[in-house]
Amino acid sequence: MDLIQIEPAHRTPAPKPAWLKARAPVGENFHDLKRLARSLNLHTVCESAQCPNIGECWHHKTATFMMLGNLCTRRCGFCSVPKGRPEPIDWDEPRRLAEAIATLGLQHAVITSVNRDDDLIGGARIFANVIQEIRKVAPGCRVEVLIPDFQGNQGAIRIVVDAQPEVLNHNTETVPRLYRVVRSGARYERSLELLRYSKELRPEGLTKSGVMVGLGEETHELLEVFRDLAAVGCDILTVGQYLRPTRDHLPMARHYTPSEFAELKTEALKMGFRHVESGPLVRSSYHAHEQSQSAGQAILS
């Protein structure tokens, strides 16, 4: 009997849809911001999380700075930020970050951090400190903080809220059914409670949350998350396409079309959000300045 060798079929990756093509990071502003971040020993989530909008945002001198080092204590299935045991907290980091913001002349600064489950209160104090430092050297700059859940520690949450950022953001990321695989160490109810408690502490402050799509969720599950966020007083909602950073991360179930994102935005606005940013390349800090302005005007009107 003759044996026939069967060659495995070569699978060519399907090309990305046209609406997912982002501008390449080039230009003088891009290189200036990169040099500034390196000179001050700062990290940007734009680079660490491989954000597709880095070219557009850095070209316009806007960036999301990431504090508390570049090593996260959690291992979320979607995130490309490196994981491991973090270094001791750098208490001078808020001063250097504020210096960078002042040098760039930013009108709206977005600041986030890795999870520091090893020191919840210390992590919260770093956020409070950077807000205070920015107020000193760039008093006209609006401050948006994208915070971790602090394991639900109300003392840590209060420290950040008491520093009075213009926008307090905490991403829900996905639907409850997928939390175990998408958000390691997080709890859906804990994230909702953080947003509710923050609004209770400071009703005049804007709260914000973001959700990814394309991880296997159903539309009715997404809409239920939107309703839950609206119910706890969340002002701003962002909805964007999940893009798999590497083969070691969660696979993408499907691409949503621009018309589907438009439909999600329409449904969310019916629920009472002040502003909704929904699109394939939308990320939590994408067009953040415009988001906060729009939501603030909605509150005043």
Backbone as numpy.savetxt, mean C-alpha at the origin, in Angstrom:
# Nx Ny Nz CAx CAy CAz Cx Cy Cz
9.54 -53.81 -29.08 8.68 -52.61 -29.08 9.56 -51.37 -29.08
9.28 -50.45 -29.99 10.05 -49.21 -30.05 9.52 -48.23 -29.01
10.42 -47.61 -28.32 10.05 -46.59 -27.34 10.05 -45.22 -28.00
9.05 -44.46 -27.72 8.93 -43.11 -28.29 9.18 -42.09 -27.19
10.15 -41.27 -27.38 10.45 -40.23 -26.41 9.47 -39.06 -26.60
8.74 -38.74 -25.54 7.78 -37.64 -25.61 8.43 -36.39 -25.01
8.59 -35.39 -25.83 9.19 -34.14 -25.38 8.12 -33.28 -24.70
8.43 -32.76 -23.50 7.46 -31.89 -22.85 7.22 -30.64 -23.68
5.97 -30.25 -23.77 5.62 -29.06 -24.54 6.19 -27.82 -23.88
6.77 -26.95 -24.69 7.30 -25.70 -24.17 6.17 -24.68 -24.04
5.96 -24.23 -22.83 4.87 -23.30 -22.58 5.39 -21.87 -22.61
4.94 -21.14 -23.59 5.32 -19.75 -23.71 4.39 -18.89 -22.86
4.94 -18.10 -21.93 4.08 -17.27 -21.10 3.21 -16.35 -21.95
1.95 -16.25 -21.57 1.04 -15.38 -22.30 1.44 -13.92 -22.09
1.41 -13.12 -23.13 1.78 -11.71 -22.98 0.79 -10.97 -22.09
1.29 -9.94 -21.43 0.42 -9.12 -20.59 -0.56 -8.35 -21.47
-1.76 -8.13 -20.97 -2.70 -7.29 -21.72 -2.13 -5.89 -21.89
-2.56 -5.19 -22.91 -2.04 -3.86 -23.21 -2.24 -2.90 -22.05
-3.33 -3.07 -21.30 -3.63 -2.12 -20.21 -2.73 -2.31 -18.99
-1.86 -3.34 -19.02 -0.93 -3.56 -17.90 0.48 -3.11 -18.21
0.67 -2.48 -19.35 2.00 -2.00 -19.71 2.26 -0.66 -19.06
3.32 -0.60 -18.24 3.65 0.62 -17.51 4.88 1.29 -18.12
4.99 2.58 -17.86 6.12 3.35 -18.37 7.42 2.92 -17.69
8.47 2.73 -18.47 9.76 2.32 -17.93 10.35 3.45 -17.08
11.05 3.08 -15.99 11.63 4.10 -15.11 12.87 4.75 -15.71
12.71 5.93 -16.30 13.82 6.67 -16.89 13.68 8.14 -16.52
14.69 8.92 -16.84 14.61 10.36 -16.66 15.42 10.86 -15.48
15.68 12.16 -15.51 16.53 12.79 -14.49 15.91 12.70 -13.10
14.60 12.95 -12.99 13.96 12.90 -11.68 14.07 11.52 -11.05
13.92 10.48 -11.87 14.03 9.11 -11.37 15.40 8.88 -10.74
16.44 9.26 -11.47 17.80 9.02 -10.97 18.13 9.92 -9.78
17.61 11.16 -9.77 17.84 12.05 -8.64 17.23 11.48 -7.36
15.99 10.99 -7.46 15.33 10.45 -6.27 16.04 9.19 -5.79
16.49 8.37 -6.73 17.20 7.15 -6.34 18.50 7.49 -5.61
19.23 8.48 -6.13 20.48 8.89 -5.48 20.22 9.45 -4.09
19.15 10.25 -3.97 18.82 10.85 -2.67 18.49 9.78 -1.64
17.66 8.79 -2.04 17.31 7.72 -1.12 18.54 6.94 -0.68
19.46 6.69 -1.61 20.68 5.95 -1.25 21.57 6.77 -0.31
21.68 8.05 -0.60 22.58 8.89 0.21 22.11 9.01 1.65
20.78 8.92 1.86 20.22 9.04 3.21 19.90 7.69 3.84
20.30 6.60 3.15 20.06 5.24 3.64 18.57 5.01 3.90
17.75 5.33 2.89 16.30 5.16 2.98 15.85 4.09 1.99
14.72 3.46 2.32 14.12 2.48 1.42 12.82 3.03 0.86
12.50 2.64 -0.36 11.20 2.98 -0.94 10.46 1.69 -1.24
9.17 1.68 -0.94 8.36 0.50 -1.25 8.22 0.36 -2.76
8.40 1.46 -3.48 8.34 1.43 -4.95 9.34 0.40 -5.49
10.54 0.36 -4.91 11.56 -0.59 -5.35 11.38 -1.94 -4.68
11.20 -1.95 -3.36 11.16 -3.20 -2.61 9.97 -4.07 -3.02
8.85 -3.44 -3.34 7.65 -4.19 -3.74 7.48 -4.26 -5.25
8.49 -3.79 -6.01 8.48 -3.87 -7.47 7.20 -3.25 -8.06
6.88 -2.05 -7.64 5.65 -1.39 -8.10 5.74 -1.06 -9.58
4.69 -1.37 -10.37 4.74 -1.08 -11.80 4.67 0.40 -12.14
4.30 1.23 -11.17 4.15 2.67 -11.43 5.39 3.48 -11.08
6.49 2.81 -10.79 7.67 3.52 -10.30 8.16 4.55 -11.33
8.08 4.24 -12.61 8.52 5.19 -13.62 7.69 6.45 -13.61
6.37 6.31 -13.62 5.48 7.47 -13.64 5.61 8.29 -12.36
5.55 7.61 -11.20 5.56 8.34 -9.93 6.89 9.05 -9.69
8.01 8.36 -9.91 9.30 8.99 -9.66 9.58 10.09 -10.66
9.04 9.99 -11.87 9.19 11.06 -12.84 8.55 12.35 -12.32
7.47 12.20 -11.54 6.78 13.36 -10.97 7.21 13.66 -9.53
8.35 13.07 -9.12 8.93 13.30 -7.79 7.96 12.94 -6.67
7.30 11.82 -6.81 6.49 11.28 -5.72 6.95 9.86 -5.46
7.02 9.50 -4.19 7.49 8.16 -3.83 6.90 7.77 -2.48
6.80 6.47 -2.28 6.35 5.95 -0.99 7.56 5.42 -0.25
7.90 6.07 0.83 9.07 5.66 1.62 8.69 4.55 2.60
9.60 3.62 2.78 9.36 2.49 3.68 10.33 2.54 4.85
9.79 2.62 6.04 10.61 2.74 7.25 10.83 1.38 7.92
11.63 1.43 8.96 11.90 0.26 9.82 12.65 -0.85 9.09
13.50 -0.45 8.15 14.34 -1.42 7.46 13.69 -2.00 6.23
14.32 -3.05 5.70 13.86 -3.66 4.46 13.61 -5.16 4.65
13.43 -5.58 5.91 13.14 -6.98 6.21 11.85 -7.06 7.00
10.89 -7.83 6.51 9.57 -7.94 7.14 9.50 -9.20 8.00
8.77 -9.09 9.11 8.64 -10.24 10.01 7.53 -11.20 9.58
6.80 -10.86 8.52 5.75 -11.76 8.02 6.10 -12.24 6.60
5.40 -13.28 6.20 5.68 -13.89 4.89 4.40 -13.96 4.07
3.87 -12.81 3.71 2.64 -12.76 2.92 2.90 -13.32 1.52
1.93 -14.06 0.99 2.12 -14.77 -0.25 2.19 -13.90 -1.49
1.81 -12.63 -1.38 1.78 -11.75 -2.55 2.93 -10.77 -2.60
3.64 -10.60 -1.50 4.55 -9.46 -1.33 6.00 -9.83 -1.61
6.70 -8.95 -2.33 8.10 -9.21 -2.69 9.10 -8.53 -1.76
8.61 -7.85 -0.72 9.54 -7.26 0.25 10.27 -8.40 0.96
11.60 -8.32 1.10 12.36 -9.40 1.73 11.88 -9.71 3.15
11.99 -11.01 3.51 11.56 -11.45 4.84 12.77 -11.86 5.67
12.65 -11.75 6.98 13.75 -12.16 7.84 13.72 -11.46 9.18
14.77 -11.65 9.94 14.88 -11.01 11.26 15.38 -9.58 11.05
14.59 -8.57 11.45 14.98 -7.18 11.19 16.10 -6.69 12.10
16.74 -5.63 11.65 17.76 -4.97 12.45 17.08 -4.15 13.56
17.84 -3.71 14.57 17.25 -2.83 15.58 16.67 -1.57 14.95
15.65 -1.01 15.58 15.00 0.19 15.06 15.99 1.34 14.99
16.00 2.02 13.84 16.86 3.17 13.61 16.07 4.43 13.97
16.33 5.00 15.14 15.52 6.12 15.63 15.84 7.43 14.93
16.93 7.45 14.14 17.25 8.65 13.37 16.59 8.64 11.99
16.00 7.51 11.63 15.39 7.39 10.30 14.32 8.44 10.03
13.42 8.76 10.98 12.41 9.79 10.70 13.00 11.14 10.31
14.10 11.52 10.94 14.74 12.81 10.60 15.26 12.78 9.17
15.91 11.69 8.79 16.47 11.59 7.43 15.35 11.55 6.39
14.28 10.86 6.71 13.17 10.77 5.78 12.52 12.14 5.58
12.35 12.87 6.67 11.79 14.22 6.57 12.70 15.13 5.75
14.02 14.95 5.91 14.98 15.73 5.12 14.81 15.45 3.63
14.60 14.18 3.28 14.40 13.81 1.87 13.12 14.45 1.33
12.06 14.42 2.11 10.78 14.98 1.68 10.90 16.49 1.47
11.61 17.16 2.39 11.81 18.59 2.24 12.67 18.91 1.02
13.72 18.11 0.80 14.60 18.32 -0.35 13.84 18.16 -1.66
12.95 17.19 -1.71 12.16 16.94 -2.92 11.03 17.94 -3.10
10.67 18.64 -2.03 9.58 19.60 -2.10 8.23 18.94 -2.29
8.04 17.77 -1.65 6.78 17.04 -1.82 5.61 17.77 -1.17
4.47 17.71 -1.82 3.25 18.26 -1.24 2.44 17.19 -0.53
2.67 15.94 -0.88 1.96 14.83 -0.27 2.95 13.67 -0.14
3.26 13.29 1.07 4.21 12.22 1.31 3.47 10.97 1.79
3.82 9.84 1.21 3.26 8.56 1.65 4.36 7.76 2.33
4.08 7.30 3.55 5.09 6.61 4.34 4.51 5.30 4.85
5.23 4.22 4.61 4.79 2.92 5.09 5.94 2.25 5.83
5.78 1.00 6.18 6.85 0.27 6.85 6.64 -1.22 6.65
7.68 -1.97 6.91 7.54 -3.42 7.02 6.79 -3.72 8.33
6.32 -4.94 8.47 5.77 -5.36 9.76 6.91 -5.55 10.75
6.73 -5.02 11.95 7.71 -5.22 13.01 6.98 -5.84 14.21
6.62 -7.11 14.05 5.93 -7.81 15.14 6.82 -8.00 16.36
8.11 -7.73 16.19 9.03 -7.84 17.32 8.95 -6.64 18.25
8.39 -5.49 17.78 8.30 -4.28 18.60 7.15 -3.42 18.09
5.93 -3.72 18.53 4.75 -3.03 18.04 4.75 -1.56 18.42
5.04 -1.26 19.68 5.01 0.13 20.15 6.14 0.93 19.51
7.32 0.32 19.39 8.43 1.00 18.73 8.10 1.34 17.29
7.46 0.40 16.60 7.07 0.66 15.22 6.09 1.80 15.11
5.13 1.86 16.04 4.15 2.95 16.04 4.82 4.29 16.33
5.76 4.31 17.25 6.45 5.56 17.60 7.26 6.10 16.43
7.81 5.21 15.61 8.55 5.67 14.43 7.61 6.43 13.49
6.38 5.93 13.31 5.41 6.64 12.48 5.09 8.02 13.08
4.86 8.05 14.38 4.56 9.33 15.03 5.74 10.29 14.90
6.94 9.78 15.07 8.13 10.62 15.00 8.32 11.22 13.60
8.08 10.41 12.57 8.31 10.92 11.21 7.26 11.99 10.87
6.04 11.83 11.35 5.02 12.86 11.12 5.46 14.17 11.77
5.96 14.10 12.99 6.42 15.30 13.69 7.61 15.94 12.98
8.54 15.12 12.48 9.71 15.66 11.79 9.31 16.34 10.48
8.37 15.76 9.76 7.91 16.37 8.51 7.23 17.70 8.79
6.46 17.79 9.85 5.81 19.04 10.22 6.84 20.16 10.46
8.02 19.78 10.98 9.06 20.76 11.28 9.70 21.32 10.01
10.09 20.41 9.09 10.92 20.84 7.96 10.13 21.02 6.67
8.91 20.49 6.61 8.08 20.63 5.40 6.63 20.84 5.85
6.36 21.97 6.50 5.05 22.18 7.13 3.87 22.18 6.16
4.11 22.41 4.88 3.00 22.41 3.92 2.71 21.05 3.32
3.46 20.04 3.71 3.32 18.71 3.13 2.24 17.91 3.85
1.31 17.34 3.08 0.31 16.44 3.64 0.96 15.07 3.87
0.60 14.42 4.97 1.23 13.16 5.33 0.20 12.03 5.31
0.50 11.00 4.53 -0.31 9.79 4.51 0.54 8.64 5.02
0.03 7.91 6.00 0.75 6.75 6.52 0.00 5.48 6.17
0.74 4.51 5.66 0.20 3.19 5.35 0.76 2.24 6.40
-0.07 1.90 7.39 0.44 1.22 8.58 0.12 -0.28 8.57
0.96 -1.07 9.28 0.62 -2.48 9.49 -0.50 -2.59 10.53
-0.92 -3.81 10.85 -2.05 -3.95 11.78 -1.64 -3.88 13.25
-0.33 -3.86 13.53 0.15 -3.80 14.92 -0.48 -4.89 15.78
-0.85 -6.01 15.14 -1.51 -7.13 15.82 -2.74 -6.68 16.62
-3.35 -5.59 16.18 -4.54 -5.09 16.86 -4.27 -4.34 18.14
-3.02 -4.04 18.44 -2.67 -3.34 19.68 -3.20 -1.91 19.65
-4.20 -1.62 20.48 -4.83 -0.30 20.44 -3.90 0.81 20.90
-2.98 0.50 21.80 -2.02 1.50 22.23 -1.14 1.96 21.08
-0.70 1.01 20.26 0.13 1.35 19.10 -0.67 2.16 18.08
-1.90 1.74 17.82 -2.75 2.47 16.87 -2.99 3.90 17.34
-3.24 4.06 18.63 -3.49 5.40 19.19 -2.27 6.30 19.03
-1.08 5.76 19.19 0.14 6.56 19.03 0.19 7.18 17.64
-0.14 6.39 16.62 -0.10 6.89 15.24 -1.22 7.90 15.00
-2.43 7.58 15.43 -3.57 8.47 15.21 -3.37 9.80 15.92
-2.82 9.77 17.13 -2.59 11.00 17.90 -1.60 11.94 17.22
-0.75 11.41 16.33 0.19 12.25 15.59 -0.50 13.00 14.45
-1.76 12.67 14.18 -2.63 13.38 13.24 -2.12 13.42 11.80
-1.92 12.25 11.20 -1.64 12.24 9.75 -2.90 12.66 9.01
-2.75 13.27 7.85 -3.93 13.65 7.07 -4.70 12.41 6.59
-3.97 11.35 6.26 -4.62 10.11 5.82 -3.99 8.93 6.57
-4.84 8.09 7.14 -4.37 6.85 7.77 -4.86 5.68 6.92
-3.92 4.96 6.35 -4.21 3.88 5.41 -3.80 2.55 6.00
-4.67 1.57 5.86 -4.33 0.19 6.21 -5.01 -0.71 5.19
-4.24 -1.47 4.45 -4.79 -2.26 3.36 -5.43 -3.56 3.84
-6.64 -3.80 3.34 -7.34 -5.05 3.60 -6.79 -6.16 2.72
-6.34 -5.82 1.53 -5.65 -6.66 0.55 -6.54 -7.66 -0.19
-7.36 -8.46 0.53 -8.12 -9.51 -0.17 -9.37 -9.86 0.62
-10.08 -10.88 0.15 -11.34 -11.29 0.79 -11.03 -12.25 1.95
-11.92 -12.35 2.93 -11.65 -13.19 4.11 -11.27 -14.63 3.78
-11.91 -15.23 2.78 -11.65 -16.64 2.44 -10.19 -16.89 2.07
-9.50 -15.88 1.54 -8.13 -16.06 1.07 -7.07 -15.56 2.04
-7.49 -15.08 3.21 -6.53 -14.47 4.13 -5.40 -15.41 4.54
-5.72 -16.65 4.79 -4.70 -17.57 5.32 -3.50 -17.70 4.38
-3.76 -17.71 3.07 -2.66 -17.88 2.12 -2.09 -16.55 1.64
-2.91 -15.50 1.63 -2.46 -14.20 1.10 -1.76 -13.37 2.17
-2.34 -13.29 3.36 -1.82 -12.40 4.41 -1.40 -13.21 5.64
-0.22 -13.72 5.61 0.29 -14.53 6.72 0.33 -13.72 8.02
-0.30 -14.24 9.05 -0.27 -13.58 10.35 -1.31 -12.51 10.53
-2.08 -12.19 9.49 -3.09 -11.14 9.58 -4.48 -11.75 9.80
-5.43 -10.91 10.21 -6.81 -11.32 10.40 -7.72 -10.26 9.78
-8.69 -10.71 9.01 -9.60 -9.78 8.34 -10.31 -8.89 9.36
-10.86 -9.49 10.40 -11.61 -8.72 11.41 -10.70 -7.72 12.11
-9.43 -8.09 12.30 -8.47 -7.18 12.95 -8.24 -5.93 12.10
-8.14 -6.12 10.79 -7.94 -4.97 9.90 -9.16 -4.04 9.90
-10.35 -4.63 9.87 -11.56 -3.81 9.94 -11.62 -3.04 11.25
-11.27 -3.69 12.34 -11.33 -3.04 13.65 -10.30 -1.91 13.74
-9.13 -2.08 13.13 -8.13 -1.00 13.11 -8.71 0.25 12.45
-9.35 0.07 11.31 -9.92 1.21 10.59 -11.08 1.83 11.38
-11.90 0.99 11.99 -13.02 1.50 12.79 -12.51 2.30 13.99
-11.53 1.74 14.70 -10.99 2.38 15.90 -10.29 3.69 15.54
-9.57 3.71 14.44 -8.88 4.94 14.01 -9.88 6.05 13.74
-10.99 5.69 13.11 -12.03 6.69 12.82 -12.71 7.16 14.10
-12.87 6.26 15.03 -13.46 6.63 16.32 -12.57 7.62 17.06
-11.26 7.37 17.04 -10.32 8.25 17.74 -10.25 9.63 17.11
-10.35 9.69 15.79 -10.20 10.97 15.09 -11.16 11.02 13.90
-12.40 11.36 14.14 -13.42 11.33 13.08 -13.10 12.23 11.90
-12.38 13.34 12.14 -12.09 14.27 11.04 -10.95 13.79 10.14
-10.19 12.79 10.57 -9.10 12.27 9.76 -9.61 11.32 8.68
-8.93 11.32 7.54 -9.32 10.42 6.46 -8.73 9.03 6.69
-9.56 8.00 6.49 -9.08 6.63 6.54 -9.19 6.02 5.14
-8.35 5.02 4.89 -8.21 4.51 3.52 -7.82 3.03 3.58
-8.24 2.28 2.57 -7.83 0.87 2.49 -7.75 0.45 1.03
-6.96 -0.59 0.77 -6.77 -1.07 -0.59 -7.01 -2.57 -0.70
-7.48 -2.98 -1.88 -7.77 -4.39 -2.15 -7.14 -4.78 -3.49
-6.55 -5.97 -3.55 -6.04 -6.54 -4.80 -7.09 -7.47 -5.39
-7.11 -7.58 -6.72 -7.99 -8.55 -7.38 -7.16 -9.45 -8.28
-7.71 -10.62 -8.58 -7.01 -11.56 -9.44 -6.36 -12.71 -8.70
-6.71 -12.88 -7.41 -6.14 -13.96 -6.59 -7.07 -15.16 -6.45
-8.23 -15.09 -7.12 -9.18 -16.19 -7.02 -10.46 -15.85 -6.29
-10.62 -14.57 -5.95 -11.82 -14.13 -5.26 -13.00 -14.06 -6.23
-14.21 -14.08 -5.67 -15.43 -13.92 -6.45 -15.92 -12.48 -6.31
-16.67 -12.01 -7.30 -17.15 -10.63 -7.28 -18.00 -10.35 -6.04
-18.86 -11.29 -5.68 -19.72 -11.05 -4.52 -18.89 -10.94 -3.23
-17.74 -11.62 -3.18 -16.86 -11.51 -2.01 -16.21 -10.13 -1.96
-15.79 -9.63 -3.12 -15.21 -8.29 -3.18 -16.21 -7.23 -2.71
-17.43 -7.33 -3.21 -18.45 -6.35 -2.84 -18.76 -6.40 -1.35
-18.68 -7.59 -0.77 -18.91 -7.70 0.68 -17.79 -7.02 1.46
-16.56 -7.14 0.97 -15.45 -6.43 1.60 -15.66 -4.92 1.50
-16.10 -4.44 0.34 -16.38 -3.01 0.17 -17.43 -2.55 1.18
-18.48 -3.36 1.35 -19.54 -2.99 2.30 -19.00 -2.93 3.73
-18.14 -3.90 4.07 -17.56 -3.92 5.42 -16.70 -2.68 5.66
-15.93 -2.28 4.67 -15.07 -1.10 4.80 -15.91 0.16 4.91
-16.95 0.26 4.10 -17.83 1.42 4.19 -18.50 1.49 5.56
-18.84 0.34 6.12 -19.54 0.30 7.40 -18.68 0.79 8.56
-17.35 0.69 8.43 -16.47 1.18 9.50 -15.96 2.59 9.20
-16.58 3.27 8.23 -16.26 4.67 7.98 -15.06 4.92 7.10
-14.60 3.92 6.34 -13.45 4.11 5.46 -13.80 5.13 4.37
-12.96 6.14 4.18 -13.24 7.22 3.24 -12.76 6.94 1.82
-11.59 6.32 1.69 -10.95 6.13 0.38 -10.70 4.65 0.15
-11.00 4.18 -1.05 -10.79 2.79 -1.42 -9.97 2.72 -2.70
-8.95 1.85 -2.71 -8.19 1.60 -3.93 -8.33 0.13 -4.31
-8.48 -0.11 -5.61 -8.65 -1.47 -6.12 -7.71 -1.65 -7.31
-6.81 -2.63 -7.24 -5.83 -2.83 -8.31 -5.60 -4.29 -8.61
-4.97 -4.55 -9.74 -4.68 -5.91 -10.19 -3.46 -6.49 -9.46
-3.61 -7.70 -8.92 -2.46 -8.41 -8.37 -1.57 -8.87 -9.52
-0.27 -8.61 -9.40 0.72 -9.08 -10.37 1.76 -9.91 -9.63
1.94 -11.13 -10.05 2.84 -12.05 -9.36 4.29 -11.59 -9.48
4.96 -11.28 -8.35 6.33 -10.77 -8.43 7.33 -11.81 -8.95
7.24 -13.05 -8.43 8.14 -14.13 -8.86 7.38 -15.46 -8.80
8.02 -16.51 -9.27 7.39 -17.84 -9.22 7.23 -18.34 -7.79
7.92 -17.74 -6.85 7.79 -18.14 -5.45 6.57 -17.53 -4.77
5.88 -16.65 -5.47 4.71 -15.99 -4.89 3.42 -16.61 -5.41
2.32 -16.22 -4.83 1.03 -16.78 -5.20 0.74 -16.59 -6.68
0.19 -17.60 -7.34 -0.15 -17.44 -8.76 -1.33 -16.49 -8.94
-1.39 -15.88 -10.10 -2.50 -15.00 -10.42 -3.60 -15.81 -11.08
-4.82 -15.65 -10.60 -5.94 -16.42 -11.14 -6.40 -15.88 -12.48
-6.49 -14.55 -12.60 -6.91 -13.97 -13.86 -6.67 -12.47 -13.88
-6.69 -11.90 -15.09 -6.63 -10.45 -15.26 -8.04 -9.89 -15.29
-8.26 -8.82 -14.56 -9.51 -8.08 -14.67 -9.37 -7.06 -15.80
-10.44 -6.80 -16.52 -10.41 -5.84 -17.62 -10.69 -4.43 -17.10
-10.30 -3.40 -17.84 -10.61 -2.04 -17.41 -12.11 -1.82 -17.17
-12.97 -2.46 -17.96 -14.41 -2.28 -17.75 -14.86 -2.90 -16.43
-14.22 -3.99 -16.03 -14.56 -4.61 -14.74 -14.13 -3.70 -13.58
-12.96 -3.08 -13.73 -12.53 -2.13 -12.69 -13.49 -0.95 -12.61
-13.98 -0.48 -13.75 -14.93 0.62 -13.76 -16.23 0.22 -13.05
-16.67 -1.03 -13.25 -17.88 -1.51 -12.60 -17.70 -1.60 -11.10
-16.53 -2.06 -10.67 -16.25 -2.14 -9.23 -16.27 -0.75 -8.60
-15.70 0.22 -9.31 -15.71 1.60 -8.81 -17.14 2.12 -8.67
-17.97 1.86 -9.66 -19.35 2.32 -9.61 -20.08 1.73 -8.41
-19.89 0.43 -8.19 -20.56 -0.22 -7.06 -20.05 0.31 -5.72
-18.74 0.55 -5.63 -18.17 1.04 -4.38 -18.66 2.44 -4.05
-18.75 3.30 -5.05 -19.22 4.66 -4.81 -20.66 4.68 -4.30
-21.45 3.71 -4.72 -22.82 3.61 -4.23 -22.87 3.33 -2.73
-21.78 2.78 -2.20 -21.75 2.40 -0.78 -21.35 3.54 0.13
-20.93 4.67 -0.47 -20.66 5.84 0.34 -19.22 6.25 0.51
-18.27 5.61 -0.21 -16.88 6.04 -0.12 -16.73 7.45 -0.67
-15.83 8.23 -0.07 -15.57 9.59 -0.55 -14.83 9.59 -1.87
-13.95 8.62 -2.05 -13.18 8.53 -3.29 -12.82 7.08 -3.53
-12.88 6.65 -4.80 -12.50 5.29 -5.19 -11.56 5.37 -6.37
-10.40 4.74 -6.24 -9.43 4.64 -7.34 -9.39 3.17 -7.73
-9.82 2.85 -8.95 -9.94 1.45 -9.37 -9.41 1.29 -10.79
-8.38 0.45 -10.96 -7.80 0.25 -12.27 -6.71 -0.80 -12.23
-6.29 -1.32 -13.38 -5.31 -2.41 -13.43 -4.00 -2.09 -12.70
-3.48 -0.87 -12.87 -2.18 -0.53 -12.28 -2.31 0.27 -10.99
-3.51 0.38 -10.46 -3.70 1.13 -9.22 -3.03 0.39 -8.06
-2.28 1.15 -7.28 -1.70 0.66 -6.04 -2.11 1.62 -4.94
-1.85 1.25 -3.70 -2.37 2.01 -2.58 -1.99 3.48 -2.62
-0.77 3.78 -3.06 -0.32 5.17 -3.05 -0.39 5.83 -4.42
-0.97 5.15 -5.40 -1.06 5.71 -6.75 -2.04 6.88 -6.77
-1.57 8.05 -7.24 -2.39 9.26 -7.24 -2.89 9.61 -5.83
-2.05 9.34 -4.82 -2.48 9.54 -3.44 -2.85 10.98 -3.14
-2.12 11.93 -3.73 -2.41 13.34 -3.49 -3.81 13.69 -3.98
-4.13 13.24 -5.20 -5.45 13.51 -5.76 -6.55 12.82 -4.96
-6.27 11.61 -4.46 -7.25 10.88 -3.66 -7.63 11.65 -2.41
-6.63 12.11 -1.68 -6.90 12.80 -0.42 -7.60 14.14 -0.66
-7.22 14.83 -1.74 -7.89 16.09 -2.07 -9.35 15.85 -2.37
-9.63 14.84 -3.19 -11.00 14.54 -3.57 -11.83 14.14 -2.36
-11.28 13.29 -1.48 -12.01 12.85 -0.29 -12.23 14.00 0.67
-11.21 14.87 0.81 -11.34 16.02 1.70 -12.42 16.98 1.23
-12.47 17.20 -0.08 -13.50 18.07 -0.63 -14.88 17.47 -0.45
-14.98 16.13 -0.53 -16.27 15.47 -0.35 -16.77 15.65 1.08
-15.85 15.63 2.04 -16.24 15.81 3.44 -16.74 17.23 3.67
-16.09 18.21 3.02 -16.46 19.60 3.22 -17.76 19.96 2.51
-18.09 19.24 1.44 -19.27 19.58 0.64 -20.56 19.05 1.27
